[in-house]
Amino acid sequence: MHSKYAGIHYIVPAFALLTLVLFSPVFYGVWFSLFRIQYGSPTDFAGLDNFRDLLSDPTLPATLHRSAIFTAAAVSITIALSLALAIWIHRLGERRGFLVQIIVIVPWIISTVVATLLFRWVFVNDIGLAGSIARMAGLDDIQMLNNPHSAMALLVAVSVWKRIGYAVIILLAGVKGIPDDYEEAALIDGATPFQIFRRITLPLLKTPLLLVAIVLTLSNLNTVETPLVLTGGGPGDATRILPMDVFDRAFITYDLGSATALALAMFFGNVLLVLAYVRLAKWKT
Amino acid sequence: MTAHTALLACSQGQSVKIPRAHRRILSTVTGLVVAALFSLLVILNLLPLIWGMLTSLKGEPDLFRFPPVIFDFTPTLENYQRVIDSGFLGNMRASLVYCVVTVVAALTLALPAAYAFDRFNFPLRQPLFLLIVASIPLSLGAAALLIPNYLYFTKLGLTNAWFTLPLIYTAHQLPMAIWIMKGTLEGIPKELDEAAIADGATHFEVLRHIILPLSRPALGAAGVLTFVGSWNEFVASSVMVDSPGLRPIQPAIYNFIGFFGREWGPLTASAMLAIIPILITFALLGRLIVSGLTKGSVKG
């Protein structure tokens, strides 16, 4: 009864499923990437050729560069705005705060495909609402998706809009956890609001901020839907970021060798972020 | 809160040097800023839903009218009819089945696992739990995992079946569900189980009759997040199943973008049909979503 292994059978079904769907494909992917691939099945052993081909692919550096810019911009803007929103919502008090919170997470609970589609229709499309208002105001057609820079800016904007609700909720929980006495004591000592933010709020939010930063980085770095629905990667390749590239290689051009190699590289990049996440999550519990 | 602190400051014998008139202007300005911020949020977050809803009810002539009309049009269901004629109800049924199976499976697997992680002390317990925690954000990287996953499932012959997507959705949501429930179990006093065990109950009976009833709020929070996550999933759904009868709504909507092109009537109609179950869930269980997110604090 009191064997050393008591209770372990309760986790077996969960781990069996995770092994089948999450863990073994990684090993299979590594194995698969070492072969030359034709018609979707591995033929002869190729060693690291797939990775070498990938590194010599002339389009890769530009794709990496775009992904880095997109992710850095989306994550930093989301964090700055969500921190301001969380502090604001906290000050609004319980009931009004909850209402604002609900409105803030609406884009987050809708799927990325649908949210991006509606955003595009209302704010971007030339015959959509914003486009029509611009025309009524006498402005020329602003074709934001035809210019590489504005298309990228729009991609960042949609990503911030879609994901900010998640960040606000996590940071709000953090802000609520800071005892009010700290701020009151600081006020009595004559601290300015900026000093309070800088010396009390920010340091005490370090863990949730880092957690949010990691999760946002992961989700922006891996988003397929946002560029797919908003821009289709265009104009040209201006908004073609890494995950879209992986998908096109695998399912449009059927270059499974380089797709697998690139997916694995992304996966190990994700693992690094996840390790940082685990350290923080462990610290939190 | 500011009034309170000012009062506090006064009672401590410190002078607060803001003249009253000044303060009134300040509070008006603050009020205006708050109102402006609030309107901006409403415009950005709710307008797409409202405008999408209105568009979906407009017939062809009203849709292309310039300047666009807000309420002065004859509502029609023809866009919905076209979407349904394209088989969207089948996609919705598939999504619903997948989500129900996923929620049931995820909760059934997660509760015992959380129980084991919280109440027992088997070898490797700690590293295995860390593996679970690590899997939570890992499933966010679905794009990277999916190519190997697709190859592996193709080899095993597990793609393009009714169970393919529930299997994947469950694996993606399970770690988060375990984490949320483990957090709740930590708050249930161990003395309850010990007393029951002393009275001769088995561990399974403890799980069934003590833990299960007490962890209902956590089951609710994890269940809602699992449902929303699976309903909204796109990447795996578009890759892992091929036949139209198995296709859930998100890839179906994406296909509509190619199919209907610039016909925003049917496109917004399909978007509305996809959103309605989510909005109903949200209206009824919004608090659970917020609390689940706060507890899980895990997914973007």
Coordinates of N, CA and C in Angstrom, one line a residue, chain A residues 24-228:
Chain A
S24 N 7.5 12.6 -28.4 CA 8.1 11.8 -29.4 C 8.3 12.5 -30.7
P25 N 7.3 13.3 -31.2 CA 7.5 14.0 -32.5 C 8.9 14.7 -32.6
V26 N 9.3 15.3 -31.4 CA 10.6 16.0 -31.4 C 11.7 15.1 -31.8
F27 N 11.7 13.9 -31.2 CA 12.8 12.9 -31.5 C 12.7 12.5 -33.0
Y28 N 11.4 12.2 -33.4 CA 11.2 11.7 -34.7 C 11.7 12.8 -35.7
G29 N 11.3 14.1 -35.4 CA 11.7 15.2 -36.2 C 13.2 15.3 -36.4
V30 N 14.0 15.1 -35.3 CA 15.4 15.2 -35.3 C 15.9 14.1 -36.2
W31 N 15.4 12.9 -36.1 CA 15.8 11.7 -36.9 C 15.5 12.0 -38.4
F32 N 14.3 12.5 -38.6 CA 13.8 12.7 -40.0 C 14.7 13.8 -40.7
S33 N 15.1 14.8 -39.9 CA 15.9 15.9 -40.5 C 17.3 15.4 -41.0
L34 N 17.7 14.2 -40.6 CA 19.0 13.7 -41.1 C 18.9 13.0 -42.4
F35 N 17.7 12.9 -43.0 CA 17.6 12.2 -44.2 C 17.2 13.1 -45.4
R36 N 17.6 12.7 -46.6 CA 17.1 13.4 -47.8 C 15.6 13.0 -47.9
I37 N 14.8 13.9 -48.3 CA 13.3 13.6 -48.3 C 12.8 13.8 -49.7
Q38 N 12.1 12.7 -50.1 CA 11.4 12.8 -51.4 C 10.0 12.3 -51.3
Y39 N 9.0 13.1 -51.8 CA 7.6 12.7 -51.8 C 7.2 12.5 -50.3
G40 N 7.7 13.2 -49.4 CA 7.2 13.1 -48.0 C 7.8 12.0 -47.2
S41 N 8.7 11.1 -47.9 CA 9.3 10.1 -47.0 C 10.8 10.1 -47.1
P42 N 11.5 9.8 -46.0 CA 12.9 9.8 -46.0 C 13.5 8.8 -46.9
T43 N 14.5 9.2 -47.7 CA 15.2 8.2 -48.6 C 16.6 7.9 -48.0
D44 N 17.6 8.5 -48.5 CA 18.9 8.1 -48.0 C 19.5 9.1 -46.9
F45 N 20.4 8.6 -46.1 CA 20.9 9.4 -45.0 C 21.7 10.6 -45.5
A46 N 21.5 11.7 -45.0 CA 22.1 12.9 -45.5 C 22.9 13.7 -44.4
G47 N 22.9 13.2 -43.2 CA 23.6 13.8 -42.2 C 23.0 15.2 -41.9
L48 N 23.9 16.2 -41.9 CA 23.5 17.6 -41.6 C 23.2 18.4 -42.8
D49 N 23.1 17.7 -44.0 CA 22.9 18.4 -45.2 C 21.7 19.4 -45.2
N50 N 20.6 18.9 -44.6 CA 19.4 19.8 -44.6 C 19.7 21.1 -43.9
F51 N 20.4 21.0 -42.8 CA 20.7 22.2 -42.0 C 21.7 23.1 -42.8
R52 N 22.7 22.4 -43.5 CA 23.6 23.2 -44.3 C 22.9 23.9 -45.4
D53 N 22.0 23.2 -46.1 CA 21.2 23.8 -47.2 C 20.5 25.0 -46.7
L54 N 19.9 24.8 -45.4 CA 19.1 25.9 -44.9 C 20.0 27.1 -44.6
L55 N 21.2 26.9 -44.0 CA 22.0 28.0 -43.7 C 22.5 28.8 -45.0
S56 N 22.6 28.0 -46.1 CA 23.0 28.7 -47.3 C 21.9 29.3 -48.1
D57 N 20.6 29.1 -47.6 CA 19.5 29.7 -48.2 C 19.5 31.2 -48.2
P58 N 19.6 31.9 -49.3 CA 19.8 33.3 -49.3 C 18.6 34.1 -48.7
T59 N 17.4 33.5 -48.6 CA 16.2 34.3 -48.1 C 16.2 34.2 -46.6
L60 N 17.0 33.3 -46.0 CA 16.8 33.1 -44.5 C 17.2 34.3 -43.7
P61 N 18.4 34.9 -43.9 CA 18.7 36.0 -43.0 C 17.7 37.1 -43.0
A62 N 17.1 37.5 -44.2 CA 16.1 38.5 -44.2 C 14.8 38.1 -43.4
T63 N 14.5 36.8 -43.5 CA 13.3 36.3 -42.7 C 13.6 36.4 -41.2
L64 N 14.8 36.0 -40.8 CA 15.1 36.1 -39.4 C 15.1 37.5 -38.9
H65 N 15.6 38.4 -39.7 CA 15.7 39.9 -39.4 C 14.3 40.4 -39.2
R66 N 13.4 40.1 -40.1 CA 12.0 40.6 -40.0 C 11.3 40.0 -38.8
S67 N 11.6 38.7 -38.5 CA 11.0 38.1 -37.3 C 11.5 38.8 -36.0
A68 N 12.8 39.1 -36.0 CA 13.3 39.7 -34.8 C 12.7 41.1 -34.6
I69 N 12.6 41.9 -35.7 CA 12.0 43.2 -35.6 C 10.5 43.1 -35.1
F70 N 9.8 42.2 -35.8 CA 8.4 42.1 -35.5 C 8.2 41.7 -34.0
T71 N 8.9 40.7 -33.6 CA 8.8 40.2 -32.2 C 9.2 41.2 -31.2
A72 N 10.3 41.9 -31.4 CA 10.8 42.9 -30.4 C 9.8 44.0 -30.3
A73 N 9.3 44.5 -31.5 CA 8.4 45.6 -31.5 C 7.1 45.2 -30.8
A74 N 6.5 44.0 -31.2 CA 5.2 43.6 -30.6 C 5.3 43.4 -29.1
V75 N 6.4 42.7 -28.7 CA 6.5 42.4 -27.2 C 6.7 43.7 -26.4
S76 N 7.6 44.6 -26.9 CA 7.9 45.7 -26.0 C 6.6 46.7 -26.0
I77 N 6.0 46.9 -27.1 CA 4.8 47.7 -27.1 C 3.7 47.1 -26.2
T78 N 3.5 45.8 -26.4 CA 2.4 45.2 -25.6 C 2.7 45.3 -24.1
I79 N 4.0 45.1 -23.7 CA 4.3 45.2 -22.3 C 4.1 46.6 -21.8
A80 N 4.6 47.6 -22.5 CA 4.5 49.0 -22.1 C 3.0 49.4 -21.9
L81 N 2.2 49.1 -22.9 CA 0.8 49.4 -22.9 C 0.0 48.7 -21.8
S82 N 0.3 47.4 -21.7 CA -0.4 46.6 -20.7 C -0.1 46.9 -19.3
L83 N 1.1 47.4 -19.1 CA 1.5 47.8 -17.7 C 0.7 49.1 -17.4
A84 N 0.7 50.0 -18.3 CA -0.1 51.2 -18.0 C -1.6 50.9 -17.8
L85 N -2.1 50.0 -18.7 CA -3.5 49.6 -18.5 C -3.8 48.9 -17.2
A86 N -2.9 48.1 -16.8 CA -3.1 47.3 -15.5 C -3.1 48.3 -14.4
I87 N -2.2 49.2 -14.3 CA -2.2 50.2 -13.2 C -3.4 51.1 -13.2
W88 N -3.9 51.4 -14.4 CA -5.1 52.3 -14.6 C -6.3 51.5 -14.1
I89 N -6.4 50.2 -14.5 CA -7.6 49.4 -14.1 C -7.6 49.2 -12.6
H90 N -6.4 49.0 -12.0 CA -6.4 48.9 -10.6 C -6.9 50.1 -9.9
R91 N -6.6 51.3 -10.4 CA -7.1 52.5 -9.8 C -8.5 52.7 -10.0
L92 N -9.1 52.1 -11.0 CA -10.6 52.3 -11.3 C -11.5 51.7 -10.2
G93 N -10.9 50.8 -9.4 CA -11.7 50.2 -8.4 C -12.4 48.9 -8.9
E94 N -13.0 48.1 -8.1 CA -13.4 46.8 -8.4 C -14.4 46.7 -9.6
R95 N -15.5 47.4 -9.6 CA -16.5 47.2 -10.6 C -16.2 47.8 -11.9
R96 N -15.8 49.1 -11.9 CA -15.4 49.7 -13.2 C -14.2 49.0 -13.8
G97 N -13.3 48.6 -12.9 CA -12.1 47.9 -13.3 C -12.4 46.6 -14.0
F98 N -13.4 45.9 -13.5 CA -13.7 44.6 -14.1 C -14.3 44.8 -15.5
L99 N -15.1 45.8 -15.6 CA -15.7 46.1 -16.9 C -14.6 46.4 -18.0
V100 N -13.7 47.2 -17.6 CA -12.6 47.6 -18.5 C -11.8 46.3 -18.9
Q101 N -11.6 45.5 -17.8 CA -10.8 44.3 -18.0 C -11.5 43.4 -19.0
I102 N -12.8 43.2 -18.9 CA -13.6 42.4 -19.8 C -13.4 42.9 -21.3
I103 N -13.5 44.3 -21.4 CA -13.4 44.8 -22.8 C -12.0 44.6 -23.3
V104 N -11.0 44.7 -22.4 CA -9.6 44.6 -22.9 C -9.3 43.1 -23.4
I105 N -10.0 42.1 -22.8 CA -9.6 40.8 -23.2 C -10.5 40.2 -24.4
V106 N -11.4 41.0 -24.8 CA -12.3 40.6 -25.9 C -11.5 40.1 -27.2
P107 N -10.5 40.8 -27.7 CA -9.8 40.3 -28.8 C -9.0 39.1 -28.5
W108 N -8.6 38.9 -27.2 CA -7.8 37.7 -26.9 C -8.6 36.4 -26.9
I109 N -9.9 36.5 -26.5 CA -10.7 35.3 -26.5 C -11.3 34.9 -27.8
I110 N -11.2 35.8 -28.8 CA -11.6 35.5 -30.2 C -10.4 34.8 -30.9
S111 N -10.6 33.9 -31.8 CA -9.5 33.3 -32.5 C -8.7 34.3 -33.3
T112 N -7.4 34.0 -33.5 CA -6.6 34.9 -34.2 C -7.1 35.1 -35.6
V113 N -7.6 34.0 -36.2 CA -8.1 34.1 -37.6 C -9.2 35.1 -37.7
V114 N -10.2 35.0 -36.8 CA -11.4 35.8 -36.9 C -11.1 37.2 -36.4
A115 N -10.3 37.4 -35.4 CA -9.9 38.7 -34.9 C -9.2 39.5 -35.9
T116 N -8.2 38.8 -36.6 CA -7.4 39.5 -37.6 C -8.3 39.9 -38.8
L117 N -9.2 39.0 -39.1 CA -10.1 39.2 -40.3 C -11.0 40.4 -40.0
L118 N -11.6 40.5 -38.8 CA -12.5 41.6 -38.5 C -11.7 42.9 -38.4
F119 N -10.5 42.9 -37.8 CA -9.6 44.0 -37.7 C -9.3 44.6 -39.1
R120 N -9.0 43.7 -40.0 CA -8.7 44.1 -41.4 C -9.9 44.7 -42.0
W121 N -11.1 44.1 -41.8 CA -12.3 44.6 -42.4 C -12.6 46.0 -41.9
V122 N -12.5 46.2 -40.6 CA -13.0 47.5 -40.0 C -11.9 48.6 -40.1
F123 N -10.7 48.3 -39.9 CA -9.7 49.3 -39.8 C -8.8 49.5 -41.0
V124 N -8.7 48.4 -41.8 CA -7.7 48.5 -42.9 C -8.3 48.5 -44.3
N125 N -9.3 47.7 -44.5 CA -9.9 47.6 -45.8 C -10.4 49.0 -46.4
D126 N -10.1 49.2 -47.7 CA -10.5 50.6 -48.3 C -12.0 50.8 -48.3
I127 N -12.8 49.7 -48.4 CA -14.3 49.9 -48.3 C -14.8 49.6 -46.9
G128 N -13.9 49.3 -46.0 CA -14.3 49.1 -44.6 C -14.7 50.4 -43.9
L129 N -14.9 50.3 -42.6 CA -15.3 51.5 -41.9 C -14.3 52.6 -41.8
A130 N -13.1 52.3 -41.4 CA -12.1 53.3 -41.3 C -11.7 53.9 -42.7
G131 N -11.7 53.0 -43.7 CA -11.4 53.4 -45.0 C -12.5 54.4 -45.6
S132 N -13.7 54.1 -45.3 CA -14.8 54.9 -45.7 C -14.8 56.3 -45.0
I133 N -14.5 56.2 -43.7 CA -14.4 57.5 -43.0 C -13.3 58.4 -43.5
A134 N -12.1 57.7 -43.8 CA -11.0 58.4 -44.4 C -11.4 59.1 -45.7
R135 N -12.2 58.3 -46.6 CA -12.6 58.9 -47.8 C -13.6 60.0 -47.7
M136 N -14.5 59.9 -46.7 CA -15.4 61.0 -46.4 C -14.7 62.2 -45.9
A137 N -13.6 62.0 -45.2 CA -12.8 63.1 -44.7 C -11.9 63.7 -45.8
G138 N -12.0 63.2 -47.0 CA -11.3 63.7 -48.2 C -9.9 63.2 -48.3
L139 N -9.6 62.2 -47.5 CA -8.2 61.6 -47.7 C -8.2 60.6 -48.9
D140 N -7.1 60.5 -49.5 CA -7.0 59.5 -50.6 C -7.0 58.1 -50.0
D141 N -7.2 57.2 -50.8 CA -7.1 55.8 -50.4 C -5.7 55.6 -49.7
I142 N -5.8 55.2 -48.4 CA -4.5 54.9 -47.8 C -4.4 53.4 -47.8
Q143 N -3.5 52.9 -48.7 CA -3.4 51.5 -48.9 C -2.2 51.0 -48.0
M144 N -2.6 50.8 -46.7 CA -1.5 50.5 -45.7 C -0.8 49.2 -46.0
L145 N -1.5 48.3 -46.7 CA -1.0 46.9 -46.9 C -0.1 46.9 -48.1
N146 N 0.0 48.0 -48.9 CA 0.8 48.0 -50.1 C 2.2 48.5 -49.8
N147 N 2.4 49.1 -48.7 CA 3.7 49.6 -48.4 C 4.4 48.7 -47.4
P148 N 5.7 48.3 -47.6 CA 6.3 47.3 -46.7 C 6.4 47.8 -45.3
H149 N 6.7 49.1 -45.1 CA 6.8 49.6 -43.7 C 5.5 49.6 -43.0
S150 N 4.5 50.2 -43.6 CA 3.2 50.3 -42.9 C 2.6 48.9 -42.8
A151 N 2.8 48.0 -43.7 CA 2.3 46.6 -43.5 C 2.9 46.0 -42.3
M152 N 4.2 46.2 -42.1 CA 4.8 45.6 -40.9 C 4.3 46.3 -39.6
A153 N 4.1 47.6 -39.7 CA 3.6 48.3 -38.6 C 2.2 47.8 -38.2
L154 N 1.4 47.6 -39.2 CA 0.1 47.1 -39.0 C 0.1 45.7 -38.4
L155 N 1.0 44.9 -38.9 CA 1.1 43.5 -38.3 C 1.5 43.6 -36.8
V156 N 2.4 44.5 -36.5 CA 2.7 44.7 -35.1 C 1.5 45.2 -34.3
A157 N 0.8 46.1 -34.9 CA -0.4 46.7 -34.2 C -1.5 45.6 -33.9
V158 N -1.7 44.8 -34.9 CA -2.7 43.7 -34.8 C -2.3 42.7 -33.7
S159 N -1.0 42.4 -33.7 CA -0.5 41.5 -32.7 C -0.6 42.1 -31.3
V160 N -0.3 43.3 -31.1 CA -0.4 44.0 -29.8 C -1.9 44.0 -29.4
W161 N -2.8 44.4 -30.3 CA -4.2 44.5 -30.0 C -4.8 43.1 -29.6
K162 N -4.3 42.1 -30.3 CA -4.8 40.7 -30.0 C -4.3 40.2 -28.7
R163 N -3.1 40.4 -28.3 CA -2.5 39.7 -27.2 C -2.4 40.6 -25.9
I164 N -2.8 41.8 -26.0 CA -2.6 42.7 -24.8 C -3.5 42.3 -23.6
G165 N -4.7 41.7 -23.9 CA -5.6 41.3 -22.8 C -5.0 40.3 -21.9
Y166 N -4.3 39.4 -22.4 CA -3.6 38.4 -21.6 C -2.6 39.1 -20.7
A167 N -1.8 39.9 -21.3 CA -0.7 40.6 -20.5 C -1.4 41.5 -19.4
V168 N -2.5 42.2 -19.7 CA -3.1 43.0 -18.7 C -3.6 42.2 -17.5
I169 N -4.2 41.0 -17.8 CA -4.7 40.2 -16.7 C -3.6 39.7 -15.8
I170 N -2.5 39.3 -16.3 CA -1.4 38.8 -15.5 C -0.8 39.9 -14.7
L171 N -0.6 41.0 -15.4 CA 0.0 42.2 -14.7 C -0.9 42.8 -13.6
L172 N -2.2 42.8 -13.9 CA -3.2 43.3 -13.0 C -3.2 42.5 -11.7
A173 N -3.1 41.1 -11.9 CA -3.0 40.3 -10.7 C -1.7 40.6 -9.9
G174 N -0.6 41.0 -10.6 CA 0.6 41.4 -9.9 C 0.4 42.7 -9.2
V175 N -0.2 43.7 -9.9 CA -0.4 45.0 -9.3 C -1.3 44.9 -8.0
K176 N -2.3 44.0 -8.1 CA -3.2 43.9 -7.0 C -2.5 43.2 -5.8
G177 N -1.4 42.5 -6.1 CA -0.7 41.8 -5.0 C 0.2 42.8 -4.2
I178 N 0.4 44.0 -4.7 CA 1.2 45.0 -4.0 C 0.4 45.7 -2.9
P179 N 0.8 45.5 -1.6 CA 0.0 46.1 -0.6 C -0.1 47.7 -0.7
D180 N -1.3 48.2 -0.5 CA -1.5 49.7 -0.6 C -0.6 50.5 0.3
D181 N -0.3 49.9 1.5 CA 0.5 50.6 2.5 C 1.8 51.1 1.9
Y182 N 2.4 50.3 1.0 CA 3.7 50.7 0.4 C 3.6 52.1 -0.2
E183 N 2.6 52.2 -1.0 CA 2.4 53.5 -1.8 C 2.1 54.6 -0.8
E184 N 1.2 54.3 0.2 CA 0.9 55.4 1.1 C 2.1 55.8 1.9
A185 N 2.9 54.9 2.4 CA 4.1 55.3 3.1 C 5.0 56.1 2.3
A186 N 5.1 55.7 1.0 CA 6.0 56.5 0.1 C 5.5 57.9 -0.1
L187 N 4.1 58.0 -0.2 CA 3.5 59.3 -0.4 C 3.8 60.2 0.8
I188 N 3.7 59.7 2.0 CA 3.9 60.4 3.2 C 5.3 60.9 3.2
D189 N 6.2 60.1 2.7 CA 7.6 60.5 2.7 C 7.9 61.5 1.6
G190 N 6.9 61.8 0.8 CA 7.1 62.8 -0.2 C 7.5 62.3 -1.6
A191 N 7.3 61.0 -1.8 CA 7.7 60.5 -3.1 C 6.7 61.0 -4.2
T192 N 7.3 61.2 -5.4 CA 6.4 61.6 -6.6 C 5.8 60.3 -7.2
P193 N 4.7 60.5 -7.9 CA 4.1 59.3 -8.5 C 5.1 58.5 -9.4
F194 N 6.0 59.2 -10.1 CA 7.0 58.6 -10.9 C 8.0 57.8 -10.1
Q195 N 8.4 58.4 -8.9 CA 9.3 57.6 -8.1 C 8.6 56.4 -7.5
I196 N 7.3 56.5 -7.2 CA 6.6 55.3 -6.7 C 6.6 54.2 -7.7
F197 N 6.3 54.6 -9.0 CA 6.3 53.6 -10.0 C 7.6 53.0 -10.2
R198 N 8.7 53.8 -10.2 CA 10.0 53.4 -10.6 C 10.6 52.5 -9.4
R199 N 10.3 52.9 -8.2 CA 11.0 52.3 -7.1 C 10.2 51.2 -6.3
I200 N 8.9 51.3 -6.5 CA 8.0 50.3 -5.8 C 7.3 49.4 -6.8
T201 N 6.5 50.0 -7.6 CA 5.7 49.1 -8.5 C 6.5 48.2 -9.4
L202 N 7.4 48.9 -10.1 CA 8.2 48.1 -11.1 C 9.0 47.0 -10.5
P203 N 9.8 47.2 -9.4 CA 10.6 46.1 -8.9 C 9.7 45.0 -8.4
L204 N 8.5 45.3 -7.8 CA 7.6 44.3 -7.3 C 6.9 43.5 -8.4
L205 N 6.9 44.0 -9.6 CA 6.3 43.4 -10.7 C 7.3 42.6 -11.5
K206 N 8.5 42.4 -11.1 CA 9.5 41.9 -11.9 C 9.1 40.5 -12.4
T207 N 8.7 39.6 -11.5 CA 8.3 38.2 -12.0 C 7.2 38.2 -13.0
P208 N 6.0 38.8 -12.7 CA 5.0 38.8 -13.7 C 5.4 39.4 -15.0
L209 N 6.2 40.5 -14.9 CA 6.7 41.2 -16.2 C 7.5 40.2 -17.0
L210 N 8.5 39.5 -16.4 CA 9.3 38.6 -17.1 C 8.5 37.4 -17.7
L211 N 7.6 36.9 -16.9 CA 6.7 35.8 -17.3 C 5.9 36.3 -18.6
V212 N 5.3 37.4 -18.5 CA 4.6 38.0 -19.6 C 5.5 38.2 -20.8
A213 N 6.7 38.7 -20.6 CA 7.6 38.9 -21.7 C 7.9 37.6 -22.4
I214 N 8.2 36.6 -21.6 CA 8.5 35.3 -22.3 C 7.4 34.7 -23.0
V215 N 6.2 34.7 -22.4 CA 5.0 34.1 -23.1 C 4.7 34.9 -24.4
L216 N 4.8 36.2 -24.3 CA 4.5 37.1 -25.5 C 5.6 36.8 -26.6
T217 N 6.8 36.7 -26.2 CA 7.9 36.4 -27.2 C 7.6 35.1 -27.9
L218 N 7.3 34.1 -27.1 CA 7.0 32.8 -27.7 C 5.8 32.9 -28.6
S219 N 4.7 33.6 -28.2 CA 3.5 33.5 -29.0 C 3.7 34.4 -30.3
N220 N 4.5 35.5 -30.2 CA 4.7 36.3 -31.4 C 5.7 35.6 -32.3
L221 N 6.7 35.0 -31.8 CA 7.7 34.3 -32.6 C 7.1 33.2 -33.4
N222 N 6.0 32.6 -32.9 CA 5.4 31.4 -33.5 C 4.1 31.6 -34.2
T223 N 3.7 32.9 -34.3 CA 2.4 33.1 -34.9 C 2.3 32.9 -36.4
V224 N 1.5 32.0 -36.9 CA 1.3 31.8 -38.3 C 0.1 32.6 -38.8
E225 N -1.0 32.6 -38.0 CA -2.2 33.2 -38.4 C -2.2 34.7 -38.7
T226 N -1.5 35.4 -37.8 CA -1.6 36.9 -37.9 C -1.1 37.4 -39.3
P227 N 0.1 37.0 -39.7 CA 0.5 37.5 -41.1 C -0.3 36.8 -42.2
L228 N -0.7 35.5 -42.0 CA -1.4 34.8 -43.0 C -2.7 35.5 -43.4

